Amino acid sequence: MKIYTKTGDRGKTSLIGGTKVPKSDLRIDAYGTVDELNSYIGLVNDYTAHTEKKAQLKEIQDRLFTIGAALACDPDKETKMKIPDLHEEDVTLLERSIDDMNTELPPMKSFILPGGHVAVSTCHIARCVCRRTERLCVGMQEQDMFIEPVVIKYLNRLSDYLFVLARWTSHHLGVEEIPWKPRVN
């Protein structure tokens, strides 16, 4: 099987279900950004030495594939494929992990600038891509394009998770967080 099909050469692609849409379609942008986020989560995982966090990040990547598959489906067509579902428990798992990491962290006294270590910065990049993904999904919702509400909730919580993971990683690497000191004239 060849990797190239040439079907997209005219700027169109097919959703699961067969519907052709322009590659600029908001749905395509959303699941393409989920793919970008998933790649950054892979990079975060590559910089992570903690076994439990590596397992969590692999689970998150699996959930992001689930979200991507859901977004790639034409909601108006029944497909013969069994598409996996995202569940409220997936959100709860992120919340528990956020709470667990927070127990080890000092309270925040200011905004924190991304940086200090490549592992920390990579978490922040993934967080930003996650927020963009969330905005695209909210845009779909605002344009009355079908999207499961739990997808937006999961992405919102995932960006919180990535922020706390950046702080937690900083803490475990012994890297000082960089407080934002606004210039006031």
Short mmCIF file of N, CA and C in Angstrom, two decimals:
data_model
loop_
_atom_site.label_atom_id
_atom_site.label_comp_id
_atom_site.label_asym_id
_atom_site.label_seq_id
_atom_site.Cartn_x
_atom_site.Cartn_y
_atom_site.Cartn_z
N MET A 1 0.84 -1.18 0.00
CA MET A 1 0.00 0.00 0.00
C MET A 1 0.89 1.25 0.00
N LYS A 2 0.62 2.16 -0.90
CA LYS A 2 1.38 3.40 -0.97
C LYS A 2 0.85 4.38 0.05
N ILE A 3 1.74 5.21 0.58
CA ILE A 3 1.35 6.22 1.57
C ILE A 3 0.62 7.38 0.89
N TYR A 4 0.93 7.62 -0.36
CA TYR A 4 0.26 8.72 -1.06
C TYR A 4 -0.89 8.18 -1.91
N THR A 5 -1.98 8.91 -1.89
CA THR A 5 -3.17 8.50 -2.65
C THR A 5 -3.49 9.48 -3.78
N LYS A 6 -2.95 10.68 -3.68
CA LYS A 6 -3.18 11.76 -4.63
C LYS A 6 -4.61 12.31 -4.58
N THR A 7 -5.43 11.80 -3.67
CA THR A 7 -6.82 12.28 -3.60
C THR A 7 -6.91 13.68 -3.02
N GLY A 8 -5.88 14.12 -2.32
CA GLY A 8 -5.91 15.45 -1.72
C GLY A 8 -5.25 16.52 -2.58
N ASP A 9 -4.81 16.16 -3.76
CA ASP A 9 -4.08 17.10 -4.61
C ASP A 9 -4.90 18.32 -5.02
N ARG A 10 -6.19 18.23 -4.94
CA ARG A 10 -7.06 19.35 -5.32
C ARG A 10 -7.63 20.07 -4.09
N GLY A 11 -7.02 19.82 -2.92
CA GLY A 11 -7.43 20.55 -1.73
C GLY A 11 -8.65 20.00 -1.02
N LYS A 12 -9.01 18.77 -1.31
CA LYS A 12 -10.17 18.13 -0.65
C LYS A 12 -9.68 16.89 0.09
N THR A 13 -10.46 16.49 1.08
CA THR A 13 -10.19 15.26 1.80
C THR A 13 -11.53 14.65 2.18
N SER A 14 -11.50 13.41 2.62
CA SER A 14 -12.73 12.72 3.00
C SER A 14 -12.80 12.51 4.50
N LEU A 15 -13.97 12.75 5.05
CA LEU A 15 -14.23 12.39 6.44
C LEU A 15 -14.53 10.90 6.49
N ILE A 16 -14.45 10.32 7.68
CA ILE A 16 -14.91 8.95 7.86
C ILE A 16 -16.40 8.96 7.60
N GLY A 17 -16.84 8.19 6.64
CA GLY A 17 -18.22 8.23 6.18
C GLY A 17 -18.28 8.63 4.72
N GLY A 18 -17.14 9.15 4.20
CA GLY A 18 -17.02 9.41 2.78
C GLY A 18 -17.28 10.83 2.32
N THR A 19 -17.80 11.68 3.18
CA THR A 19 -18.09 13.05 2.78
C THR A 19 -16.80 13.80 2.44
N LYS A 20 -16.77 14.42 1.26
CA LYS A 20 -15.61 15.22 0.84
C LYS A 20 -15.77 16.64 1.37
N VAL A 21 -14.69 17.17 1.94
CA VAL A 21 -14.68 18.54 2.46
C VAL A 21 -13.36 19.18 2.06
N PRO A 22 -13.32 20.52 2.02
CA PRO A 22 -12.04 21.19 1.75
C PRO A 22 -11.07 20.96 2.91
N LYS A 23 -9.80 20.91 2.60
CA LYS A 23 -8.81 20.73 3.66
C LYS A 23 -8.77 21.91 4.63
N SER A 24 -9.38 23.01 4.25
CA SER A 24 -9.45 24.18 5.11
C SER A 24 -10.66 24.15 6.05
N ASP A 25 -11.48 23.11 5.96
CA ASP A 25 -12.66 22.95 6.80
C ASP A 25 -12.25 22.99 8.28
N LEU A 26 -13.07 23.63 9.10
CA LEU A 26 -12.78 23.75 10.53
C LEU A 26 -12.62 22.38 11.19
N ARG A 27 -13.39 21.41 10.77
CA ARG A 27 -13.28 20.06 11.33
C ARG A 27 -11.89 19.47 11.03
N ILE A 28 -11.40 19.69 9.82
CA ILE A 28 -10.08 19.18 9.43
C ILE A 28 -8.99 19.91 10.23
N ASP A 29 -9.15 21.23 10.37
CA ASP A 29 -8.21 22.02 11.16
C ASP A 29 -8.17 21.51 12.60
N ALA A 30 -9.33 21.20 13.15
CA ALA A 30 -9.41 20.73 14.54
C ALA A 30 -8.70 19.39 14.69
N TYR A 31 -9.00 18.41 13.82
CA TYR A 31 -8.34 17.12 14.06
C TYR A 31 -6.88 17.13 13.62
N GLY A 32 -6.51 18.03 12.72
CA GLY A 32 -5.10 18.20 12.40
C GLY A 32 -4.34 18.77 13.58
N THR A 33 -4.97 19.67 14.32
CA THR A 33 -4.33 20.26 15.49
C THR A 33 -4.27 19.25 16.63
N VAL A 34 -5.25 18.36 16.71
CA VAL A 34 -5.17 17.25 17.67
C VAL A 34 -3.95 16.39 17.36
N ASP A 35 -3.71 16.14 16.08
CA ASP A 35 -2.54 15.37 15.67
C ASP A 35 -1.24 16.08 16.06
N GLU A 36 -1.20 17.40 15.84
CA GLU A 36 -0.03 18.19 16.26
C GLU A 36 0.18 18.09 17.77
N LEU A 37 -0.91 18.23 18.53
CA LEU A 37 -0.83 18.11 19.98
C LEU A 37 -0.31 16.74 20.38
N ASN A 38 -0.81 15.71 19.73
CA ASN A 38 -0.38 14.35 20.05
C ASN A 38 1.13 14.20 19.81
N SER A 39 1.63 14.83 18.76
CA SER A 39 3.07 14.77 18.48
C SER A 39 3.87 15.47 19.58
N TYR A 40 3.37 16.61 20.04
CA TYR A 40 4.05 17.31 21.14
C TYR A 40 3.98 16.51 22.44
N ILE A 41 2.86 15.83 22.68
CA ILE A 41 2.77 14.98 23.88
C ILE A 41 3.83 13.87 23.78
N GLY A 42 4.05 13.34 22.57
CA GLY A 42 5.12 12.36 22.37
C GLY A 42 6.48 12.94 22.74
N LEU A 43 6.71 14.20 22.37
CA LEU A 43 7.97 14.86 22.70
C LEU A 43 8.08 15.09 24.21
N VAL A 44 6.98 15.50 24.83
CA VAL A 44 6.97 15.63 26.30
C VAL A 44 7.36 14.29 26.93
N ASN A 45 6.78 13.22 26.42
CA ASN A 45 7.07 11.88 26.95
C ASN A 45 8.54 11.53 26.76
N ASP A 46 9.10 11.92 25.61
CA ASP A 46 10.52 11.64 25.37
C ASP A 46 11.43 12.32 26.38
N TYR A 47 11.01 13.48 26.89
CA TYR A 47 11.81 14.22 27.87
C TYR A 47 11.48 13.82 29.31
N THR A 48 10.55 12.92 29.49
CA THR A 48 10.12 12.51 30.83
C THR A 48 10.82 11.23 31.24
N ALA A 49 11.38 11.23 32.43
CA ALA A 49 12.05 10.04 32.95
C ALA A 49 11.16 9.27 33.91
N HIS A 50 10.14 9.91 34.44
CA HIS A 50 9.26 9.33 35.45
C HIS A 50 8.33 8.28 34.83
N THR A 51 8.42 7.05 35.27
CA THR A 51 7.68 5.93 34.68
C THR A 51 6.17 6.14 34.72
N GLU A 52 5.65 6.61 35.85
CA GLU A 52 4.20 6.81 35.97
C GLU A 52 3.73 7.90 35.01
N LYS A 53 4.49 8.98 34.89
CA LYS A 53 4.11 10.07 33.97
C LYS A 53 4.18 9.59 32.52
N LYS A 54 5.17 8.76 32.20
CA LYS A 54 5.28 8.23 30.84
C LYS A 54 4.03 7.42 30.50
N ALA A 55 3.55 6.62 31.45
CA ALA A 55 2.33 5.82 31.23
C ALA A 55 1.12 6.74 31.06
N GLN A 56 1.03 7.79 31.88
CA GLN A 56 -0.09 8.74 31.75
C GLN A 56 -0.07 9.42 30.39
N LEU A 57 1.11 9.81 29.94
CA LEU A 57 1.23 10.49 28.66
C LEU A 57 0.85 9.58 27.50
N LYS A 58 1.18 8.30 27.60
CA LYS A 58 0.75 7.34 26.56
C LYS A 58 -0.77 7.21 26.55
N GLU A 59 -1.39 7.20 27.73
CA GLU A 59 -2.86 7.17 27.82
C GLU A 59 -3.46 8.41 27.19
N ILE A 60 -2.85 9.55 27.46
CA ILE A 60 -3.33 10.81 26.88
C ILE A 60 -3.22 10.74 25.36
N GLN A 61 -2.13 10.21 24.85
CA GLN A 61 -2.00 10.07 23.40
C GLN A 61 -3.10 9.18 22.83
N ASP A 62 -3.43 8.13 23.54
CA ASP A 62 -4.52 7.25 23.11
C ASP A 62 -5.85 8.03 23.08
N ARG A 63 -6.10 8.82 24.13
CA ARG A 63 -7.33 9.62 24.16
C ARG A 63 -7.36 10.64 23.02
N LEU A 64 -6.20 11.20 22.70
CA LEU A 64 -6.15 12.17 21.60
C LEU A 64 -6.43 11.49 20.25
N PHE A 65 -6.00 10.25 20.08
CA PHE A 65 -6.38 9.51 18.87
C PHE A 65 -7.89 9.29 18.84
N THR A 66 -8.47 9.03 19.99
CA THR A 66 -9.92 8.88 20.09
C THR A 66 -10.62 10.17 19.67
N ILE A 67 -10.13 11.30 20.17
CA ILE A 67 -10.71 12.60 19.82
C ILE A 67 -10.55 12.85 18.32
N GLY A 68 -9.36 12.58 17.80
CA GLY A 68 -9.12 12.77 16.37
C GLY A 68 -10.06 11.94 15.52
N ALA A 69 -10.27 10.69 15.91
CA ALA A 69 -11.18 9.82 15.16
C ALA A 69 -12.61 10.35 15.20
N ALA A 70 -13.02 10.83 16.37
CA ALA A 70 -14.38 11.38 16.50
C ALA A 70 -14.54 12.62 15.62
N LEU A 71 -13.53 13.48 15.61
CA LEU A 71 -13.59 14.69 14.79
C LEU A 71 -13.54 14.38 13.30
N ALA A 72 -12.89 13.28 12.93
CA ALA A 72 -12.75 12.92 11.51
C ALA A 72 -14.01 12.28 10.94
N CYS A 73 -14.97 11.98 11.79
CA CYS A 73 -16.21 11.35 11.34
C CYS A 73 -17.22 12.39 10.86
N ASP A 74 -17.93 12.04 9.81
CA ASP A 74 -19.06 12.86 9.38
C ASP A 74 -20.20 12.54 10.35
N PRO A 75 -20.62 13.50 11.17
CA PRO A 75 -21.65 13.21 12.18
C PRO A 75 -23.02 12.91 11.57
N ASP A 76 -23.20 13.23 10.29
CA ASP A 76 -24.48 12.98 9.65
C ASP A 76 -24.55 11.63 8.96
N LYS A 77 -23.45 10.88 8.97
CA LYS A 77 -23.43 9.58 8.30
C LYS A 77 -23.06 8.48 9.29
N GLU A 78 -23.77 7.40 9.19
CA GLU A 78 -23.46 6.21 9.99
C GLU A 78 -22.28 5.51 9.34
N THR A 79 -21.26 5.21 10.11
CA THR A 79 -20.12 4.48 9.55
C THR A 79 -20.16 3.04 10.03
N LYS A 80 -19.52 2.20 9.28
CA LYS A 80 -19.43 0.79 9.67
C LYS A 80 -18.32 0.59 10.70
N MET A 81 -17.49 1.62 10.86
CA MET A 81 -16.38 1.53 11.81
C MET A 81 -16.88 1.77 13.23
N LYS A 82 -16.31 1.07 14.17
CA LYS A 82 -16.58 1.31 15.58
C LYS A 82 -15.56 2.34 16.06
N ILE A 83 -16.04 3.56 16.31
CA ILE A 83 -15.17 4.65 16.75
C ILE A 83 -15.13 4.64 18.28
N PRO A 84 -13.92 4.66 18.87
CA PRO A 84 -13.85 4.67 20.34
C PRO A 84 -14.45 5.94 20.91
N ASP A 85 -14.86 5.87 22.16
CA ASP A 85 -15.49 7.00 22.84
C ASP A 85 -14.58 7.57 23.91
N LEU A 86 -14.77 8.84 24.15
CA LEU A 86 -14.15 9.51 25.29
C LEU A 86 -15.19 9.50 26.41
N HIS A 87 -14.75 9.36 27.65
CA HIS A 87 -15.68 9.26 28.77
C HIS A 87 -15.34 10.30 29.84
N GLU A 88 -16.31 10.61 30.67
CA GLU A 88 -16.10 11.53 31.81
C GLU A 88 -14.97 11.04 32.70
N GLU A 89 -14.81 9.71 32.81
CA GLU A 89 -13.74 9.16 33.64
C GLU A 89 -12.36 9.59 33.13
N ASP A 90 -12.24 9.83 31.83
CA ASP A 90 -10.97 10.30 31.27
C ASP A 90 -10.65 11.69 31.82
N VAL A 91 -11.66 12.54 31.96
CA VAL A 91 -11.49 13.87 32.54
C VAL A 91 -11.12 13.73 34.02
N THR A 92 -11.80 12.84 34.71
CA THR A 92 -11.55 12.62 36.14
C THR A 92 -10.12 12.15 36.39
N LEU A 93 -9.61 11.29 35.51
CA LEU A 93 -8.22 10.82 35.66
C LEU A 93 -7.24 11.99 35.55
N LEU A 94 -7.49 12.91 34.63
CA LEU A 94 -6.63 14.09 34.53
C LEU A 94 -6.71 14.93 35.79
N GLU A 95 -7.92 15.12 36.30
CA GLU A 95 -8.10 15.92 37.52
C GLU A 95 -7.37 15.30 38.70
N ARG A 96 -7.46 13.98 38.83
CA ARG A 96 -6.75 13.30 39.93
C ARG A 96 -5.24 13.48 39.81
N SER A 97 -4.75 13.36 38.59
CA SER A 97 -3.31 13.52 38.38
C SER A 97 -2.86 14.96 38.67
N ILE A 98 -3.68 15.93 38.27
CA ILE A 98 -3.38 17.34 38.57
C ILE A 98 -3.31 17.53 40.08
N ASP A 99 -4.32 17.01 40.78
CA ASP A 99 -4.36 17.15 42.24
C ASP A 99 -3.15 16.48 42.90
N ASP A 100 -2.78 15.29 42.42
CA ASP A 100 -1.62 14.58 42.97
C ASP A 100 -0.33 15.37 42.77
N MET A 101 -0.14 15.89 41.57
CA MET A 101 1.09 16.67 41.30
C MET A 101 1.11 17.94 42.15
N ASN A 102 -0.05 18.58 42.29
CA ASN A 102 -0.12 19.83 43.05
C ASN A 102 0.26 19.66 44.51
N THR A 103 0.05 18.47 45.08
CA THR A 103 0.41 18.26 46.48
C THR A 103 1.91 18.39 46.70
N GLU A 104 2.71 18.21 45.65
CA GLU A 104 4.16 18.29 45.76
C GLU A 104 4.71 19.68 45.44
N LEU A 105 3.85 20.57 44.97
CA LEU A 105 4.33 21.85 44.47
C LEU A 105 4.11 23.00 45.45
N PRO A 106 5.02 23.95 45.47
CA PRO A 106 4.79 25.14 46.28
C PRO A 106 3.68 25.97 45.64
N PRO A 107 2.97 26.77 46.44
CA PRO A 107 1.91 27.60 45.86
C PRO A 107 2.51 28.61 44.88
N MET A 108 1.73 28.92 43.84
CA MET A 108 2.16 29.93 42.87
C MET A 108 1.96 31.31 43.47
N LYS A 109 2.99 32.15 43.34
CA LYS A 109 2.89 33.51 43.87
C LYS A 109 2.90 34.54 42.75
N SER A 110 3.12 34.08 41.52
CA SER A 110 3.11 34.96 40.37
C SER A 110 2.88 34.12 39.12
N PHE A 111 2.68 34.81 38.01
CA PHE A 111 2.64 34.09 36.75
C PHE A 111 4.03 33.53 36.49
N ILE A 112 4.09 32.44 35.74
CA ILE A 112 5.36 31.76 35.49
C ILE A 112 5.66 31.82 33.99
N LEU A 113 6.89 32.22 33.68
CA LEU A 113 7.31 32.22 32.29
C LEU A 113 7.73 30.80 31.89
N PRO A 114 7.35 30.37 30.69
CA PRO A 114 7.82 29.06 30.22
C PRO A 114 9.34 29.08 30.10
N GLY A 115 9.98 28.00 30.50
CA GLY A 115 11.42 27.90 30.35
C GLY A 115 12.10 27.30 31.56
N GLY A 116 13.42 27.30 31.50
CA GLY A 116 14.23 26.77 32.59
C GLY A 116 14.86 25.43 32.25
N HIS A 117 14.18 24.66 31.43
CA HIS A 117 14.68 23.35 31.00
C HIS A 117 13.86 22.94 29.78
N VAL A 118 14.50 22.25 28.86
CA VAL A 118 13.81 21.85 27.62
C VAL A 118 12.56 21.00 27.92
N ALA A 119 12.60 20.18 28.95
CA ALA A 119 11.43 19.35 29.31
C ALA A 119 10.27 20.23 29.77
N VAL A 120 10.58 21.27 30.51
CA VAL A 120 9.55 22.20 31.01
C VAL A 120 8.97 22.99 29.84
N SER A 121 9.85 23.53 29.01
CA SER A 121 9.40 24.32 27.85
C SER A 121 8.54 23.49 26.92
N THR A 122 8.88 22.23 26.73
CA THR A 122 8.10 21.35 25.86
C THR A 122 6.70 21.13 26.42
N CYS A 123 6.59 21.01 27.73
CA CYS A 123 5.26 20.90 28.35
C CYS A 123 4.43 22.15 28.05
N HIS A 124 5.07 23.31 28.12
CA HIS A 124 4.36 24.57 27.86
C HIS A 124 3.94 24.68 26.39
N ILE A 125 4.80 24.23 25.47
CA ILE A 125 4.42 24.24 24.06
C ILE A 125 3.21 23.35 23.85
N ALA A 126 3.23 22.16 24.43
CA ALA A 126 2.09 21.23 24.31
C ALA A 126 0.83 21.88 24.90
N ARG A 127 0.98 22.58 26.01
CA ARG A 127 -0.16 23.26 26.64
C ARG A 127 -0.76 24.29 25.68
N CYS A 128 0.09 25.06 25.03
CA CYS A 128 -0.39 26.08 24.09
C CYS A 128 -1.10 25.46 22.89
N VAL A 129 -0.55 24.37 22.37
CA VAL A 129 -1.20 23.68 21.25
C VAL A 129 -2.53 23.10 21.71
N CYS A 130 -2.58 22.62 22.94
CA CYS A 130 -3.82 22.09 23.50
C CYS A 130 -4.88 23.19 23.57
N ARG A 131 -4.50 24.38 24.01
CA ARG A 131 -5.45 25.50 24.08
C ARG A 131 -5.96 25.87 22.69
N ARG A 132 -5.07 25.84 21.69
CA ARG A 132 -5.50 26.12 20.31
C ARG A 132 -6.49 25.06 19.84
N THR A 133 -6.20 23.81 20.16
CA THR A 133 -7.12 22.72 19.80
C THR A 133 -8.48 22.95 20.43
N GLU A 134 -8.48 23.32 21.69
CA GLU A 134 -9.73 23.61 22.40
C GLU A 134 -10.49 24.74 21.72
N ARG A 135 -9.78 25.81 21.35
CA ARG A 135 -10.44 26.95 20.69
C ARG A 135 -11.07 26.53 19.38
N LEU A 136 -10.39 25.68 18.61
CA LEU A 136 -10.95 25.21 17.35
C LEU A 136 -12.21 24.38 17.59
N CYS A 137 -12.18 23.54 18.61
CA CYS A 137 -13.36 22.71 18.92
C CYS A 137 -14.52 23.58 19.41
N VAL A 138 -14.23 24.60 20.19
CA VAL A 138 -15.28 25.54 20.62
C VAL A 138 -15.84 26.26 19.39
N GLY A 139 -14.96 26.62 18.45
CA GLY A 139 -15.41 27.24 17.21
C GLY A 139 -16.35 26.34 16.43
N MET A 140 -16.06 25.04 16.41
CA MET A 140 -16.97 24.09 15.78
C MET A 140 -18.33 24.13 16.46
N GLN A 141 -18.31 24.10 17.77
CA GLN A 141 -19.55 24.12 18.54
C GLN A 141 -20.35 25.39 18.25
N GLU A 142 -19.65 26.52 18.18
CA GLU A 142 -20.32 27.80 17.92
C GLU A 142 -20.91 27.87 16.52
N GLN A 143 -20.34 27.09 15.59
CA GLN A 143 -20.87 27.04 14.23
C GLN A 143 -21.85 25.89 14.04
N ASP A 144 -22.35 25.37 15.15
CA ASP A 144 -23.32 24.27 15.14
C ASP A 144 -22.81 23.02 14.43
N MET A 145 -21.50 22.81 14.47
CA MET A 145 -20.92 21.56 13.98
C MET A 145 -20.89 20.61 15.16
N PHE A 146 -21.31 19.38 14.95
CA PHE A 146 -21.41 18.44 16.07
C PHE A 146 -20.04 18.14 16.65
N ILE A 147 -19.97 18.25 17.96
CA ILE A 147 -18.80 17.83 18.73
C ILE A 147 -19.29 17.43 20.12
N GLU A 148 -18.82 16.30 20.59
CA GLU A 148 -19.21 15.84 21.93
C GLU A 148 -18.71 16.84 22.97
N PRO A 149 -19.55 17.29 23.88
CA PRO A 149 -19.11 18.24 24.92
C PRO A 149 -17.94 17.73 25.75
N VAL A 150 -17.84 16.41 25.95
CA VAL A 150 -16.75 15.87 26.77
C VAL A 150 -15.39 16.10 26.09
N VAL A 151 -15.38 16.26 24.77
CA VAL A 151 -14.13 16.53 24.06
C VAL A 151 -13.57 17.89 24.50
N ILE A 152 -14.43 18.90 24.53
CA ILE A 152 -13.99 20.23 24.93
C ILE A 152 -13.57 20.23 26.40
N LYS A 153 -14.33 19.54 27.21
CA LYS A 153 -14.00 19.43 28.64
C LYS A 153 -12.64 18.75 28.83
N TYR A 154 -12.41 17.67 28.09
CA TYR A 154 -11.15 16.93 28.19
C TYR A 154 -9.97 17.82 27.78
N LEU A 155 -10.12 18.53 26.67
CA LEU A 155 -9.04 19.39 26.20
C LEU A 155 -8.75 20.51 27.18
N ASN A 156 -9.81 21.05 27.79
CA ASN A 156 -9.64 22.09 28.80
C ASN A 156 -8.84 21.56 29.98
N ARG A 157 -9.20 20.38 30.45
CA ARG A 157 -8.50 19.79 31.58
C ARG A 157 -7.08 19.38 31.20
N LEU A 158 -6.91 18.91 29.96
CA LEU A 158 -5.57 18.50 29.52
C LEU A 158 -4.61 19.69 29.52
N SER A 159 -5.08 20.86 29.13
CA SER A 159 -4.18 22.02 29.17
C SER A 159 -3.80 22.35 30.61
N ASP A 160 -4.74 22.20 31.54
CA ASP A 160 -4.42 22.39 32.96
C ASP A 160 -3.38 21.35 33.41
N TYR A 161 -3.59 20.11 33.00
CA TYR A 161 -2.66 19.02 33.33
C TYR A 161 -1.25 19.37 32.83
N LEU A 162 -1.16 19.85 31.59
CA LEU A 162 0.15 20.15 31.01
C LEU A 162 0.84 21.31 31.73
N PHE A 163 0.05 22.28 32.19
CA PHE A 163 0.63 23.39 32.96
C PHE A 163 1.20 22.86 34.28
N VAL A 164 0.42 22.05 34.97
CA VAL A 164 0.88 21.51 36.24
C VAL A 164 2.04 20.54 36.02
N LEU A 165 1.99 19.78 34.93
CA LEU A 165 3.11 18.88 34.61
C LEU A 165 4.39 19.68 34.38
N ALA A 166 4.29 20.84 33.74
CA ALA A 166 5.47 21.69 33.54
C ALA A 166 6.05 22.11 34.90
N ARG A 167 5.17 22.54 35.81
CA ARG A 167 5.62 22.94 37.15
C ARG A 167 6.21 21.74 37.90
N TRP A 168 5.54 20.61 37.82
CA TRP A 168 5.97 19.39 38.50
C TRP A 168 7.34 18.94 37.97
N THR A 169 7.50 19.02 36.65
CA THR A 169 8.77 18.64 36.02
C THR A 169 9.88 19.56 36.50
N SER A 170 9.60 20.85 36.54
CA SER A 170 10.57 21.83 37.04
C SER A 170 11.00 21.46 38.46
N HIS A 171 10.00 21.18 39.28
CA HIS A 171 10.24 20.82 40.68
C HIS A 171 11.12 19.57 40.78
N HIS A 172 10.79 18.53 40.01
CA HIS A 172 11.53 17.27 40.08
C HIS A 172 12.91 17.35 39.47
N LEU A 173 13.11 18.28 38.55
CA LEU A 173 14.44 18.46 37.98
C LEU A 173 15.29 19.43 38.80
N GLY A 174 14.68 20.04 39.81
CA GLY A 174 15.40 21.01 40.63
C GLY A 174 15.66 22.32 39.89
N VAL A 175 14.81 22.62 38.94
CA VAL A 175 14.94 23.84 38.14
C VAL A 175 14.01 24.90 38.72
N GLU A 176 14.54 26.09 38.95
CA GLU A 176 13.70 27.15 39.48
C GLU A 176 12.71 27.62 38.44
N GLU A 177 11.48 27.84 38.88
CA GLU A 177 10.48 28.43 38.00
C GLU A 177 10.86 29.90 37.77
N ILE A 178 10.52 30.39 36.60
CA ILE A 178 10.86 31.77 36.25
C ILE A 178 9.62 32.64 36.45
N PRO A 179 9.60 33.42 37.53
CA PRO A 179 8.42 34.26 37.77
C PRO A 179 8.37 35.43 36.77
N TRP A 180 7.19 35.78 36.37
CA TRP A 180 7.01 36.95 35.53
C TRP A 180 7.08 38.19 36.39
N LYS A 181 7.99 39.07 36.04
CA LYS A 181 8.13 40.35 36.77
C LYS A 181 7.78 41.45 35.77
N PRO A 182 6.52 41.86 35.78
CA PRO A 182 6.09 42.85 34.79
C PRO A 182 6.82 44.17 34.98
N ARG A 183 7.19 44.77 33.87
CA ARG A 183 7.82 46.08 33.91
C ARG A 183 6.73 47.12 34.12
N VAL A 184 6.88 47.91 35.12
CA VAL A 184 5.92 48.96 35.41
C VAL A 184 6.67 50.29 35.36
N ASN A 185 6.25 51.16 34.47
CA ASN A 185 6.92 52.45 34.33
C ASN A 185 6.19 53.52 35.07
#
